Amino acid sequence: MKRKYIKWEKLDNTANIFPVIAGESMTNTYRISVVLKDEIDPVKLQETLSIVLPKFPGFNLRLRTGVFWYYFEENGKKAPKVKEESEYPCRFIHANRNNSYMFSVTYYKNRINLEAFHALADGMGGIGFLREITYQYIRLLYPDLRKKLGDELSEETSLDRDDSFVRNYKKANASQYKSKKAYLLKGEKLPYGGFGTICGFLSVSQLKKISKEKYHTSINNYLIACFVYAIYQANPGKITKKHPVRIAVPVNLRPYFLSNTTKNFFAMISAEFYPKKNEYSFEDIMEITKNSIESQKTKENLEAIFSYNVSNSEILAARAVPLPIKNLAMLYVYNRAAMANTTTITNIGNVKVMPEYEDYIENFYSFLPFSKGQNLKATITSYKDSLVLGFSTRFMDTTVPKIAFRQMTQDGADVSIETNGEFYL
């Protein structure tokens, strides 16, 4: 009898930490959603997932525990069951209840949600998978479109599983990470493990005009500065040189290193602010934040950041350490690093779709899960002229998002706000 060969692969360098730290309270599961113009047909969505999943080797995986490392193995089971959304976003995915898969697909009214364990892919990899699910779903609804376009993946979709960290790193780099403790946000938390979401809907063209003409910077830098300023304003007298506001900002490395990988490929820089005088205007913090970010967003610095991580894991002696001991070491390093950031804001970027599908799609947005010491986070997602600034929060108090959006309105942006009903602004 011929034995079936099951494909397997290593986790990328960043993904190694996620199985170590993941659990119910720190899920490492992010959400990316697409909003369509019509209500979702769950039967068609399930059929869609069954067609698309076998074509995506980066999601058709299960996680295995080896002697020295975790690793991925081809799954091949039936696609996980598509369900109507009934829980908070970014919940921990129990693979043993999910046909061994590390992602889930849910729907609510006219919205499709992809929730993915971060070990599988970063936001760019998640967008590629969700976009193909969206394309296939629309084709199933409209047979003429399916007949015209077929069921193959679009040319814009990458299936590359290259570990671009290992391929691009340089040896002998010193650590570039901040290790001193940052100011950590505190406050009364939502009851019963609540997960609050606050979305601000803005115009890309308006934000571009404000950021470029008024502050001579990018939309990304402007929104990060609004976040820093809001934290500063909401916590008078608490931000110090010893405990600065430090916002972790993931940077997509693909454009810098000509990569098209669907695995994780990003580096963390930080927007840092601590007061040297009594009062700071938004303009002051905008300039400080902009300089902090731009000084770190060079190819050389980004290369040094991820090369330090790869160099450590490439040490032969470390490879021979059994996984339980290795996990303890990684957990210790993570806990130290986690205290060095107040929060995180990530920019998923402007999601582009093929022209044939544009008329069926309303918007995209996303949410991050909480992590150690970070109970308020933000994401930036845009589609055409619509940008969504999405806050995930455990806190009852909504002062920080309020101040951030107020600054944008003062600068001339039109903002509409939507929450998931955990609180009322």
Short mmCIF file of C-alpha atoms in Angstrom, two decimals:
data_model
loop_
_atom_site.label_atom_id
_atom_site.label_comp_id
_atom_site.label_asym_id
_atom_site.label_seq_id
_atom_site.Cartn_x
_atom_site.Cartn_y
_atom_site.Cartn_z
CA MET A 1 0.00 0.00 0.00
CA LYS A 2 1.36 3.42 -0.98
CA ARG A 3 1.86 5.67 2.02
CA LYS A 4 0.42 9.20 1.76
CA TYR A 5 2.98 11.95 2.18
CA ILE A 6 1.79 14.74 4.51
CA LYS A 7 3.41 18.12 3.92
CA TRP A 8 4.82 20.00 6.86
CA GLU A 9 6.65 23.28 7.38
CA LYS A 10 8.40 25.31 10.05
CA LEU A 11 6.79 28.28 11.69
CA ASP A 12 8.33 31.58 10.60
CA ASN A 13 10.64 33.31 13.04
CA THR A 14 7.97 35.59 14.53
CA ALA A 15 5.29 32.88 14.67
CA ASN A 16 7.31 30.76 17.12
CA ILE A 17 6.22 32.92 20.07
CA PHE A 18 2.45 32.78 19.47
CA PRO A 19 1.77 29.14 20.52
CA VAL A 20 3.79 29.79 23.69
CA ILE A 21 1.78 32.78 24.91
CA ALA A 22 -1.69 32.08 23.48
CA GLY A 23 -4.66 31.32 25.71
CA GLU A 24 -8.15 32.51 26.62
CA SER A 25 -6.96 35.85 28.03
CA MET A 26 -4.33 36.53 25.36
CA THR A 27 -5.68 34.90 22.23
CA ASN A 28 -3.33 36.21 19.52
CA THR A 29 -6.33 35.97 17.18
CA TYR A 30 -6.93 39.00 14.98
CA ARG A 31 -10.07 39.83 13.01
CA ILE A 32 -10.41 41.24 9.49
CA SER A 33 -13.94 41.88 8.19
CA VAL A 34 -15.45 42.66 4.82
CA VAL A 35 -18.81 44.41 4.61
CA LEU A 36 -20.86 43.54 1.53
CA LYS A 37 -23.87 45.39 0.17
CA ASP A 38 -26.28 42.47 0.67
CA GLU A 39 -26.99 40.13 3.58
CA ILE A 40 -24.86 36.99 3.79
CA ASP A 41 -26.18 33.64 2.59
CA PRO A 42 -24.61 31.16 5.09
CA VAL A 43 -25.04 28.16 2.80
CA LYS A 44 -23.17 29.92 -0.02
CA LEU A 45 -20.51 31.11 2.41
CA GLN A 46 -19.91 27.54 3.64
CA GLU A 47 -19.65 26.34 0.05
CA THR A 48 -17.24 29.19 -0.64
CA LEU A 49 -14.92 28.20 2.19
CA SER A 50 -14.91 24.56 1.05
CA ILE A 51 -13.81 25.65 -2.42
CA VAL A 52 -11.16 28.20 -1.38
CA LEU A 53 -9.50 26.51 1.62
CA PRO A 54 -7.82 23.60 -0.24
CA LYS A 55 -6.18 26.17 -2.55
CA PHE A 56 -4.55 28.02 0.36
CA PRO A 57 -1.64 26.03 1.83
CA GLY A 58 -1.05 28.79 4.39
CA PHE A 59 -4.46 28.25 6.04
CA ASN A 60 -4.99 24.55 5.29
CA LEU A 61 -2.80 23.73 8.30
CA ARG A 62 -2.84 22.28 11.78
CA LEU A 63 -0.32 23.05 14.54
CA ARG A 64 1.84 20.20 15.84
CA THR A 65 4.17 19.99 18.83
CA GLY A 66 7.65 18.65 18.11
CA VAL A 67 10.55 17.82 20.43
CA PHE A 68 12.34 21.12 19.78
CA TRP A 69 9.83 23.36 17.95
CA TYR A 70 6.19 23.68 17.03
CA TYR A 71 5.54 22.99 13.37
CA PHE A 72 2.69 23.11 10.84
CA GLU A 73 1.27 20.09 9.09
CA GLU A 74 -1.12 19.97 6.15
CA ASN A 75 -4.61 19.59 7.53
CA GLY A 76 -6.90 18.48 4.72
CA LYS A 77 -9.99 17.98 6.89
CA LYS A 78 -13.37 19.36 5.95
CA ALA A 79 -13.49 23.17 6.18
CA PRO A 80 -14.53 24.50 9.60
CA LYS A 81 -18.23 25.26 10.02
CA VAL A 82 -19.26 28.79 9.12
CA LYS A 83 -21.35 30.25 11.95
CA GLU A 84 -23.37 33.36 12.62
CA GLU A 85 -21.41 35.66 14.91
CA SER A 86 -22.46 35.14 18.54
CA GLU A 87 -19.32 35.98 20.56
CA TYR A 88 -16.96 38.89 21.04
CA PRO A 89 -14.28 39.40 18.36
CA CYS A 90 -10.81 37.87 18.57
CA ARG A 91 -11.74 34.87 20.72
CA PHE A 92 -9.28 32.05 21.34
CA ILE A 93 -9.61 29.40 18.64
CA HIS A 94 -9.81 25.87 20.04
CA ALA A 95 -8.42 23.87 17.12
CA ASN A 96 -9.73 20.58 18.53
CA ARG A 97 -13.30 21.95 18.20
CA ASN A 98 -12.60 23.45 14.77
CA ASN A 99 -11.49 20.49 12.62
CA SER A 100 -7.92 21.29 13.76
CA TYR A 101 -7.93 24.62 11.90
CA MET A 102 -6.50 27.82 13.38
CA PHE A 103 -8.92 30.25 11.79
CA SER A 104 -12.68 30.73 11.76
CA VAL A 105 -15.20 32.38 9.45
CA THR A 106 -18.36 33.95 10.85
CA TYR A 107 -21.00 36.30 9.46
CA TYR A 108 -23.43 38.91 10.76
CA LYS A 109 -26.01 40.55 8.50
CA ASN A 110 -23.93 41.71 5.52
CA ARG A 111 -20.50 41.20 7.12
CA ILE A 112 -18.02 38.32 6.79
CA ASN A 113 -15.41 37.97 9.56
CA LEU A 114 -12.12 36.14 9.26
CA GLU A 115 -10.44 35.44 12.60
CA ALA A 116 -6.95 34.00 12.34
CA PHE A 117 -4.33 32.82 14.81
CA HIS A 118 -1.31 35.07 14.29
CA ALA A 119 1.07 32.13 13.90
CA LEU A 120 -0.52 31.44 10.50
CA ALA A 121 -0.04 34.86 8.96
CA ASP A 122 0.08 38.58 9.61
CA GLY A 123 -2.59 41.00 8.39
CA MET A 124 -1.35 40.94 4.81
CA GLY A 125 -1.67 37.15 4.66
CA GLY A 126 -5.11 37.38 6.26
CA ILE A 127 -6.28 39.98 3.73
CA GLY A 128 -5.24 37.71 0.85
CA PHE A 129 -7.31 34.82 2.22
CA LEU A 130 -10.38 36.93 3.06
CA ARG A 131 -10.28 38.64 -0.33
CA GLU A 132 -10.38 35.29 -2.14
CA ILE A 133 -13.24 34.12 0.10
CA THR A 134 -15.08 37.31 -0.85
CA TYR A 135 -14.44 36.84 -4.57
CA GLN A 136 -15.60 33.22 -4.55
CA TYR A 137 -18.69 34.04 -2.49
CA ILE A 138 -19.72 36.77 -4.93
CA ARG A 139 -19.17 34.43 -7.87
CA LEU A 140 -21.42 31.79 -6.28
CA LEU A 141 -24.16 34.38 -5.85
CA TYR A 142 -23.87 35.56 -9.43
CA PRO A 143 -23.48 32.61 -11.87
CA ASP A 144 -22.84 34.89 -14.86
CA LEU A 145 -19.87 36.39 -13.06
CA ARG A 146 -18.66 32.91 -12.13
CA LYS A 147 -18.97 31.78 -15.74
CA LYS A 148 -16.98 34.81 -16.88
CA LEU A 149 -14.21 34.70 -14.23
CA GLY A 150 -14.02 31.01 -13.25
CA ASP A 151 -13.11 29.65 -9.81
CA GLU A 152 -9.34 29.99 -9.87
CA LEU A 153 -7.52 32.29 -7.47
CA SER A 154 -6.84 35.77 -8.80
CA GLU A 155 -3.38 36.64 -10.11
CA GLU A 156 -2.93 39.22 -7.34
CA THR A 157 -3.08 36.50 -4.65
CA SER A 158 0.22 35.10 -3.42
CA LEU A 159 0.63 31.55 -2.10
CA ASP A 160 4.31 32.10 -1.30
CA ARG A 161 5.30 30.40 1.99
CA ASP A 162 8.83 31.74 2.15
CA ASP A 163 10.26 32.54 5.59
CA SER A 164 11.45 35.98 4.53
CA PHE A 165 12.93 36.65 7.97
CA VAL A 166 15.49 33.86 7.54
CA ARG A 167 16.15 34.68 3.90
CA ASN A 168 16.90 38.36 4.55
CA TYR A 169 18.54 38.54 7.97
CA LYS A 170 22.12 39.65 8.58
CA LYS A 171 24.21 38.06 11.31
CA ALA A 172 25.64 39.68 14.45
CA ASN A 173 23.08 42.41 15.15
CA ALA A 174 22.55 43.92 18.59
CA SER A 175 19.08 44.21 20.10
CA GLN A 176 17.10 47.21 18.84
CA TYR A 177 14.20 46.79 21.24
CA LYS A 178 13.19 49.12 24.05
CA SER A 179 13.28 47.27 27.35
CA LYS A 180 12.36 49.96 29.91
CA LYS A 181 8.79 49.81 31.18
CA ALA A 182 6.32 52.12 29.44
CA TYR A 183 3.28 53.82 30.93
CA LEU A 184 0.51 51.20 31.06
CA LEU A 185 -3.15 52.17 30.77
CA LYS A 186 -5.34 51.27 33.73
CA GLY A 187 -9.02 51.54 34.53
CA GLU A 188 -12.24 49.70 35.34
CA LYS A 189 -12.73 46.84 32.91
CA LEU A 190 -15.89 45.75 31.14
CA PRO A 191 -17.75 43.01 33.10
CA TYR A 192 -17.80 39.33 32.16
CA GLY A 193 -14.69 39.47 29.98
CA GLY A 194 -16.22 42.13 27.73
CA PHE A 195 -14.58 43.17 24.47
CA GLY A 196 -15.53 46.69 23.40
CA THR A 197 -15.15 47.91 19.83
CA ILE A 198 -15.24 51.54 18.71
CA CYS A 199 -14.95 52.32 15.01
CA GLY A 200 -14.40 55.76 13.57
CA PHE A 201 -15.32 56.04 9.89
CA LEU A 202 -13.36 58.74 8.05
CA SER A 203 -12.59 59.93 4.54
CA VAL A 204 -9.15 59.05 3.15
CA SER A 205 -9.10 62.18 0.98
CA GLN A 206 -9.96 64.40 3.97
CA LEU A 207 -7.27 62.79 6.13
CA LYS A 208 -4.72 63.08 3.34
CA LYS A 209 -5.39 66.80 3.05
CA ILE A 210 -5.17 67.33 6.82
CA SER A 211 -2.03 65.26 7.35
CA LYS A 212 -0.18 66.55 4.30
CA GLU A 213 -1.17 70.22 4.19
CA LYS A 214 -1.42 70.95 7.91
CA TYR A 215 1.17 68.63 9.43
CA HIS A 216 3.40 67.67 6.46
CA THR A 217 3.21 63.99 7.21
CA SER A 218 1.40 60.77 6.26
CA ILE A 219 -2.08 59.67 7.33
CA ASN A 220 -0.46 56.85 9.31
CA ASN A 221 1.76 59.23 11.30
CA TYR A 222 -1.14 61.62 11.87
CA LEU A 223 -3.44 58.93 13.29
CA ILE A 224 -0.69 57.55 15.53
CA ALA A 225 -0.07 61.09 16.84
CA CYS A 226 -3.80 61.44 17.61
CA PHE A 227 -3.57 58.22 19.64
CA VAL A 228 -0.46 59.39 21.54
CA TYR A 229 -2.02 62.80 22.20
CA ALA A 230 -5.24 61.21 23.48
CA ILE A 231 -3.32 59.03 25.96
CA TYR A 232 -1.33 62.08 27.12
CA GLN A 233 -4.48 64.19 27.58
CA ALA A 234 -6.40 61.42 29.34
CA ASN A 235 -3.64 60.76 31.89
CA PRO A 236 -2.40 64.16 33.15
CA GLY A 237 0.76 64.01 35.22
CA LYS A 238 1.19 60.25 34.76
CA ILE A 239 3.41 60.24 31.68
CA THR A 240 7.07 60.61 32.67
CA LYS A 241 10.52 59.96 31.27
CA LYS A 242 10.64 56.86 33.45
CA HIS A 243 7.25 55.69 32.12
CA PRO A 244 6.75 57.16 28.63
CA VAL A 245 3.94 56.57 26.19
CA ARG A 246 5.36 54.03 23.78
CA ILE A 247 3.12 52.73 21.01
CA ALA A 248 4.24 49.62 19.13
CA VAL A 249 3.84 50.05 15.36
CA PRO A 250 4.19 46.93 13.17
CA VAL A 251 5.83 47.70 9.82
CA ASN A 252 5.13 45.51 6.80
CA LEU A 253 8.58 44.43 5.54
CA ARG A 254 7.50 43.14 2.13
CA PRO A 255 8.08 46.40 0.20
CA TYR A 256 11.54 46.81 1.75
CA PHE A 257 12.77 43.31 0.90
CA LEU A 258 10.79 42.46 -2.25
CA SER A 259 8.87 39.68 -0.52
CA ASN A 260 5.45 38.28 -1.39
CA THR A 261 5.22 35.81 1.48
CA THR A 262 1.90 34.92 3.11
CA LYS A 263 3.67 34.13 6.39
CA ASN A 264 4.40 36.77 9.02
CA PHE A 265 6.86 39.36 7.78
CA PHE A 266 6.85 42.52 9.86
CA ALA A 267 9.04 44.35 12.37
CA MET A 268 8.01 46.39 15.40
CA ILE A 269 9.10 49.99 15.78
CA SER A 270 7.68 52.36 18.40
CA ALA A 271 6.30 55.88 18.61
CA GLU A 272 7.67 57.24 21.87
CA PHE A 273 6.72 60.34 23.86
CA TYR A 274 7.68 61.57 27.30
CA PRO A 275 7.32 65.14 28.57
CA LYS A 276 10.27 67.50 28.99
CA LYS A 277 8.05 70.50 29.81
CA ASN A 278 4.71 71.12 31.50
CA GLU A 279 2.36 71.46 28.53
CA TYR A 280 2.30 69.98 25.04
CA SER A 281 0.02 70.95 22.18
CA PHE A 282 -1.13 68.46 19.58
CA GLU A 283 1.30 70.10 17.14
CA ASP A 284 4.17 69.40 19.55
CA ILE A 285 3.24 65.74 19.92
CA MET A 286 2.66 65.41 16.17
CA GLU A 287 6.24 66.52 15.51
CA ILE A 288 7.72 64.30 18.23
CA THR A 289 5.75 61.26 17.06
CA LYS A 290 6.56 61.82 13.39
CA ASN A 291 10.28 62.12 14.08
CA SER A 292 10.23 59.05 16.34
CA ILE A 293 8.58 56.90 13.66
CA GLU A 294 10.50 58.14 10.63
CA SER A 295 13.89 57.78 12.30
CA GLN A 296 13.18 54.06 12.76
CA LYS A 297 11.51 53.28 9.43
CA THR A 298 14.70 52.79 7.45
CA LYS A 299 15.56 49.54 5.74
CA GLU A 300 18.78 49.29 7.74
CA ASN A 301 17.04 49.69 11.10
CA LEU A 302 14.22 47.31 10.23
CA GLU A 303 16.75 44.74 9.06
CA ALA A 304 18.65 45.10 12.34
CA ILE A 305 15.44 44.58 14.36
CA PHE A 306 14.40 41.28 12.81
CA SER A 307 17.98 40.07 12.31
CA TYR A 308 18.52 40.15 16.06
CA ASN A 309 15.53 37.82 16.53
CA VAL A 310 16.56 35.44 13.76
CA SER A 311 20.16 35.30 14.95
CA ASN A 312 19.03 34.14 18.38
CA SER A 313 16.89 31.32 17.00
CA GLU A 314 19.59 30.26 14.56
CA ILE A 315 22.10 29.53 17.31
CA LEU A 316 22.75 25.81 17.08
CA ALA A 317 22.81 25.37 20.85
CA ALA A 318 19.31 26.90 21.11
CA ARG A 319 17.96 24.50 18.47
CA ALA A 320 18.90 21.50 20.60
CA VAL A 321 17.01 22.71 23.69
CA PRO A 322 13.78 20.72 24.29
CA LEU A 323 10.58 22.62 23.58
CA PRO A 324 9.29 22.93 27.22
CA ILE A 325 12.54 24.62 28.29
CA LYS A 326 12.59 26.76 25.16
CA ASN A 327 9.00 27.83 25.89
CA LEU A 328 9.97 29.05 29.36
CA ALA A 329 12.82 31.10 27.92
CA MET A 330 10.61 32.61 25.20
CA LEU A 331 7.88 33.40 27.73
CA TYR A 332 10.38 35.20 29.98
CA VAL A 333 11.67 37.31 27.08
CA TYR A 334 8.13 38.09 25.93
CA ASN A 335 6.96 39.20 29.39
CA ARG A 336 9.85 41.63 29.66
CA ALA A 337 9.27 43.04 26.20
CA ALA A 338 5.49 43.34 26.69
CA MET A 339 5.90 45.86 29.50
CA ALA A 340 7.90 48.14 27.20
CA ASN A 341 4.83 49.26 25.24
CA THR A 342 1.71 51.17 26.27
CA THR A 343 -0.32 49.87 23.36
CA THR A 344 -0.19 48.85 19.69
CA ILE A 345 -1.61 50.37 16.52
CA THR A 346 -1.35 48.55 13.20
CA ASN A 347 -2.15 49.75 9.70
CA ILE A 348 -3.59 46.98 7.54
CA GLY A 349 -3.35 49.40 4.63
CA ASN A 350 -5.61 50.24 1.73
CA VAL A 351 -7.35 47.04 0.60
CA LYS A 352 -7.66 46.84 -3.17
CA VAL A 353 -9.99 44.46 -5.00
CA MET A 354 -10.46 43.58 -8.64
CA PRO A 355 -12.78 46.02 -10.50
CA GLU A 356 -15.30 43.24 -11.22
CA TYR A 357 -16.06 42.93 -7.47
CA GLU A 358 -16.06 46.57 -6.35
CA ASP A 359 -19.80 47.11 -6.76
CA TYR A 360 -20.56 44.31 -4.28
CA ILE A 361 -18.22 45.46 -1.48
CA GLU A 362 -18.94 48.25 0.99
CA ASN A 363 -15.91 48.29 3.30
CA PHE A 364 -13.16 46.46 5.21
CA TYR A 365 -12.09 46.84 8.84
CA SER A 366 -10.18 44.98 11.51
CA PHE A 367 -9.54 44.50 15.24
CA LEU A 368 -6.56 43.39 17.33
CA PRO A 369 -6.75 41.12 20.39
CA PHE A 370 -5.53 42.25 23.80
CA SER A 371 -2.10 41.26 25.06
CA LYS A 372 -0.14 41.49 28.30
CA GLY A 373 -0.43 45.02 29.68
CA GLN A 374 -2.28 46.24 26.58
CA ASN A 375 -6.03 46.48 27.11
CA LEU A 376 -6.63 49.12 24.45
CA LYS A 377 -5.37 48.75 20.88
CA ALA A 378 -6.13 50.20 17.46
CA THR A 379 -6.13 49.27 13.80
CA ILE A 380 -6.26 51.30 10.59
CA THR A 381 -7.98 49.78 7.55
CA SER A 382 -9.08 51.53 4.37
CA TYR A 383 -10.98 50.73 1.19
CA LYS A 384 -11.40 53.27 -1.60
CA ASP A 385 -12.07 56.60 0.19
CA SER A 386 -13.26 55.04 3.45
CA LEU A 387 -10.87 54.61 6.39
CA VAL A 388 -11.83 52.82 9.59
CA LEU A 389 -9.92 53.48 12.80
CA GLY A 390 -10.95 50.55 15.00
CA PHE A 391 -10.31 50.47 18.75
CA SER A 392 -10.41 47.23 20.75
CA THR A 393 -10.84 47.93 24.46
CA ARG A 394 -11.37 46.14 27.78
CA PHE A 395 -12.04 49.44 29.56
CA MET A 396 -15.39 50.92 30.59
CA ASP A 397 -13.93 54.39 30.07
CA THR A 398 -13.78 55.61 26.46
CA THR A 399 -11.87 58.86 27.03
CA VAL A 400 -8.86 57.96 24.89
CA PRO A 401 -10.82 57.16 21.69
CA LYS A 402 -13.04 60.23 22.31
CA ILE A 403 -10.07 62.60 22.51
CA ALA A 404 -8.46 61.06 19.43
CA PHE A 405 -11.63 61.48 17.35
CA ARG A 406 -12.20 64.98 18.77
CA GLN A 407 -8.77 66.03 17.54
CA MET A 408 -9.60 64.77 14.07
CA THR A 409 -12.87 66.71 13.98
CA GLN A 410 -11.08 69.86 15.17
CA ASP A 411 -8.69 69.41 12.24
CA GLY A 412 -11.65 69.30 9.84
CA ALA A 413 -12.33 65.57 9.45
CA ASP A 414 -15.88 64.24 9.36
CA VAL A 415 -16.11 61.29 11.75
CA SER A 416 -18.98 58.87 12.29
CA ILE A 417 -18.68 56.42 15.17
CA GLU A 418 -20.04 52.92 15.68
CA THR A 419 -19.67 50.64 18.72
CA ASN A 420 -20.69 47.07 19.48
CA GLY A 421 -22.98 48.23 22.27
CA GLU A 422 -20.70 47.51 25.24
CA PHE A 423 -20.94 51.22 26.07
CA TYR A 424 -22.41 54.38 24.63
CA LEU A 425 -20.26 57.33 23.61
#
